[in-house]
Coordinates of C-alpha atoms in Angstrom, one line a residue:
Chain A
X1137 CA 99.0 116.3 86.5
X1138 CA 100.1 113.6 88.9
X1139 CA 97.5 111.4 90.5
X1140 CA 98.9 112.2 93.9
X1141 CA 100.5 115.6 94.7
X1142 CA 102.8 116.2 97.7
X1143 CA 104.9 119.2 98.4
X1144 CA 108.5 117.9 98.5
X1145 CA 109.7 120.5 101.0
X1146 CA 112.1 120.5 102.6
X1147 CA 110.3 121.3 105.8
X1148 CA 112.4 122.4 108.8
X1149 CA 110.9 122.6 112.3
X1150 CA 112.3 123.0 115.9
X1151 CA 112.1 120.0 118.2
X1152 CA 108.7 119.8 119.9
X1153 CA 106.8 121.4 117.1
X1154 CA 103.6 120.0 115.6
X1155 CA 104.2 118.9 112.0
X1156 CA 101.5 118.8 109.3
X1157 CA 102.2 116.9 106.1
X1158 CA 99.6 116.8 103.3
X1159 CA 98.7 115.1 100.1
X1160 CA 96.0 115.7 97.5
X1161 CA 94.8 113.3 95.0
X1162 CA 92.6 113.3 91.9
X1163 CA 91.3 109.7 91.6
X1164 CA 88.1 109.1 93.5
X1165 CA 88.7 105.3 93.3
X1166 CA 91.4 105.5 95.9
X1167 CA 90.1 103.8 99.0
X1168 CA 93.2 102.8 101.1
X1169 CA 95.6 105.5 102.3
X1170 CA 99.0 105.1 103.8
X1171 CA 101.9 107.1 105.1
X1172 CA 105.4 105.7 104.8
X1173 CA 108.5 107.0 106.5
X1174 CA 111.9 106.7 104.6
X1175 CA 115.2 107.4 106.3
X1176 CA 118.1 108.2 104.2
X1177 CA 119.4 105.2 102.3
X1178 CA 116.7 102.9 103.7
X1179 CA 113.5 101.4 102.4
X1180 CA 110.1 102.9 103.2
X1181 CA 108.4 101.7 106.4
X1182 CA 104.7 101.9 107.0
X1183 CA 103.6 104.4 109.6
X1184 CA 99.8 104.6 109.2
X1185 CA 97.2 102.8 107.2
X1186 CA 93.6 104.0 106.9
X1187 CA 90.6 102.9 104.9
X1188 CA 87.9 105.4 105.5
X1189 CA 87.5 109.1 106.0
X1190 CA 88.2 110.3 109.5
X1191 CA 91.1 110.3 111.9
X1192 CA 93.4 107.5 113.1
X1193 CA 95.8 108.0 115.9
X1194 CA 98.9 106.0 116.9
X1195 CA 101.1 107.6 119.6
X1196 CA 102.4 110.9 118.4
X1197 CA 101.1 110.3 114.8
X1198 CA 97.6 111.1 113.6
X1199 CA 96.4 110.4 110.0
X1200 CA 93.4 112.2 108.6
X1201 CA 91.5 111.4 105.5
X1202 CA 88.9 113.6 103.8
X1203 CA 87.6 111.8 100.8
X1204 CA 85.2 114.6 99.9
X1205 CA 88.1 117.0 99.4
X1206 CA 90.5 114.3 98.2
X1207 CA 93.0 115.3 100.9
X1208 CA 95.0 113.4 103.4
X1209 CA 97.2 114.6 106.2
X1210 CA 99.7 113.3 108.7
X1211 CA 100.3 115.1 112.0
X1212 CA 103.3 114.6 114.2
X1213 CA 103.0 115.9 117.7
X1214 CA 106.1 116.7 119.9
X1215 CA 108.4 116.2 116.9
X1216 CA 111.8 114.7 117.6
X1217 CA 115.1 114.9 115.7
X1218 CA 114.6 111.1 115.1
X1219 CA 111.5 112.0 113.0
X1220 CA 113.8 113.6 110.4
X1221 CA 113.1 111.6 107.3
X1222 CA 111.1 111.7 104.1
X1223 CA 107.4 111.1 104.5
X1224 CA 105.6 109.5 101.5
X1225 CA 101.8 109.3 101.2
X1226 CA 100.5 106.4 99.2
X1227 CA 97.1 105.1 98.0
X1228 CA 95.5 102.1 96.5
X1229 CA 92.4 102.1 94.3
X1230 CA 89.3 100.0 94.9
X1231 CA 90.3 97.6 92.1
X1232 CA 92.6 96.0 94.6
X1233 CA 95.4 95.5 92.2
X1234 CA 97.7 96.4 95.0
X1235 CA 99.4 99.1 93.0
X1236 CA 100.5 101.7 95.4
X1237 CA 100.5 105.2 94.0
X1238 CA 103.0 107.4 95.9
X1239 CA 103.3 111.1 96.4
X1240 CA 106.7 112.6 95.8
X1241 CA 107.5 112.6 99.5
X1242 CA 108.2 115.5 101.9
X1243 CA 111.6 115.8 103.5
X1244 CA 111.3 116.8 107.1
X1245 CA 114.1 118.0 109.3
X1246 CA 113.5 118.4 113.1
X1247 CA 116.2 120.6 114.6
X1248 CA 117.3 120.0 118.3
Chain B
X57 CA 115.5 87.7 110.8
X58 CA 115.2 90.1 107.8
X59 CA 111.7 90.3 106.4
X60 CA 112.4 91.5 102.8
X61 CA 116.0 91.2 101.6
X62 CA 117.6 92.3 98.4
X63 CA 121.0 91.5 96.8
X64 CA 123.1 93.2 95.9
X65 CA 122.9 96.4 97.9
X66 CA 125.0 98.4 95.5
X67 CA 125.5 97.8 91.8
X68 CA 127.9 99.8 89.6
X69 CA 128.1 98.7 86.0
X70 CA 128.8 99.9 82.5
X71 CA 126.2 100.9 79.9
X72 CA 125.1 97.9 77.8
X73 CA 125.7 95.3 80.4
X74 CA 123.1 92.9 81.7
X75 CA 122.5 92.6 85.5
X76 CA 120.1 90.9 87.9
X77 CA 118.8 92.0 91.3
X78 CA 117.4 89.4 93.7
X79 CA 114.6 89.7 96.3
X80 CA 113.5 87.3 99.0
X81 CA 110.8 87.6 101.6
X82 CA 110.3 85.3 104.6
X83 CA 106.9 86.7 105.7
X84 CA 104.9 84.1 103.9
X85 CA 103.3 86.8 101.7
X86 CA 101.6 86.0 98.4
X87 CA 102.3 89.2 96.5
X88 CA 105.6 90.8 95.6
X89 CA 106.5 94.0 93.9
X90 CA 109.3 95.9 92.2
X91 CA 109.5 99.7 92.5
X92 CA 111.9 102.2 91.1
X93 CA 112.9 105.4 93.0
X94 CA 114.5 108.1 90.9
X95 CA 116.9 110.8 92.0
X96 CA 114.0 113.0 93.1
X97 CA 112.8 110.2 95.5
X98 CA 109.7 109.6 93.4
X99 CA 108.7 105.9 93.9
X100 CA 106.9 104.2 91.1
X101 CA 105.7 100.6 90.7
X102 CA 107.1 98.5 87.9
X103 CA 105.8 95.0 88.4
X104 CA 103.8 92.9 90.8
X105 CA 103.4 89.1 91.1
X106 CA 100.7 87.3 93.1
X107 CA 101.4 83.6 93.7
X108 CA 104.0 83.6 90.9
X109 CA 101.5 85.2 88.4
X110 CA 102.3 88.6 86.9
X111 CA 99.4 91.0 87.9
X112 CA 100.9 94.4 87.4
X113 CA 103.1 95.3 84.5
X114 CA 103.5 99.1 84.2
X115 CA 104.9 100.9 81.2
X116 CA 108.5 99.6 81.6
X117 CA 110.9 99.0 78.8
X118 CA 111.0 95.3 77.9
X119 CA 114.7 95.3 78.8
X120 CA 113.3 94.8 82.3
X121 CA 112.1 91.2 82.9
X122 CA 110.9 90.0 86.3
X123 CA 110.9 86.4 87.3
X124 CA 109.3 84.7 90.2
X125 CA 110.6 81.2 90.8
X126 CA 108.4 80.8 93.8
X127 CA 106.2 82.9 96.1
X128 CA 109.1 83.9 98.3
X129 CA 111.4 85.2 95.5
X130 CA 111.1 87.9 92.8
X131 CA 114.1 88.7 90.7
X132 CA 114.6 91.5 88.3
X133 CA 116.8 91.1 85.2
X134 CA 117.8 94.2 83.2
X135 CA 119.3 93.9 79.7
X136 CA 121.4 96.4 77.9
X137 CA 121.6 98.8 80.8
X138 CA 121.2 102.5 80.0
X139 CA 122.3 105.7 82.0
X140 CA 118.6 106.4 82.8
X141 CA 118.3 103.1 84.6
X142 CA 120.4 104.5 87.4
X143 CA 118.1 104.6 90.4
X144 CA 117.3 102.8 93.6
X145 CA 115.2 99.6 93.1
X146 CA 113.0 98.4 95.9
X147 CA 111.3 95.1 96.3
X148 CA 108.2 94.8 98.5
X149 CA 105.8 92.2 99.6
X150 CA 102.2 92.0 101.0
X151 CA 99.9 89.3 102.3
X152 CA 97.0 90.4 100.1
X153 CA 96.9 92.9 97.3
X154 CA 95.4 95.7 99.3
X155 CA 97.5 94.9 102.4
X156 CA 100.4 96.6 104.0
X157 CA 103.5 96.4 101.7
X158 CA 106.8 95.8 103.4
X159 CA 109.8 97.1 101.6
X160 CA 113.3 95.8 101.3
X161 CA 116.4 98.0 101.9
X162 CA 116.8 98.8 98.2
X163 CA 119.5 98.2 95.5
X164 CA 121.4 101.3 94.4
X165 CA 122.1 100.9 90.7
X166 CA 124.6 103.2 89.0
X167 CA 125.1 102.9 85.3
X168 CA 128.3 104.5 84.0

């Protein structure tokens, strides 16, 4: 079993839809949670970074962390065709080695 | 202007050859990383250096040897290339170990 599980999709939604992307994890030592967006043939870029349980909002993006359930989510409101990309969740443990453990990534397509 | 850069962008080579990939960051970060992304887009850490000291060394064949001549550079040398080494290799850097990691554009390696 992988430390971080993420449904690879693909996920296809119409423009304007609310998108929900999720990851589950098994290691309770994970303390820092991130969402990266990766466009085709590009490097991952950080979207959201959270430390504790709860919600964090940035524009159309909301990251949610539930440590008790070992579950994190990313919500995208009013999705746009430019949001079409692969979304990767990533986590770092409290040992602070800096080793990011990634989910497999979910491919999202937003259709105009 | 580029934060994390890698050369070359594409690398096509024959099995058995030796090749190097170079990475440079101009962000003033202390920690640099090498990741491998396979054909299913799964991103896995290989190595990490902090202030030129190796701090993460995952289970990677010893044909892969990282070298950090200074804090701003982390190179990856691969000996005796195999078909299974074909992947996209990403360099990343962060200010501190648990900090945001910034990724380079990737080097697409194809071993024939």
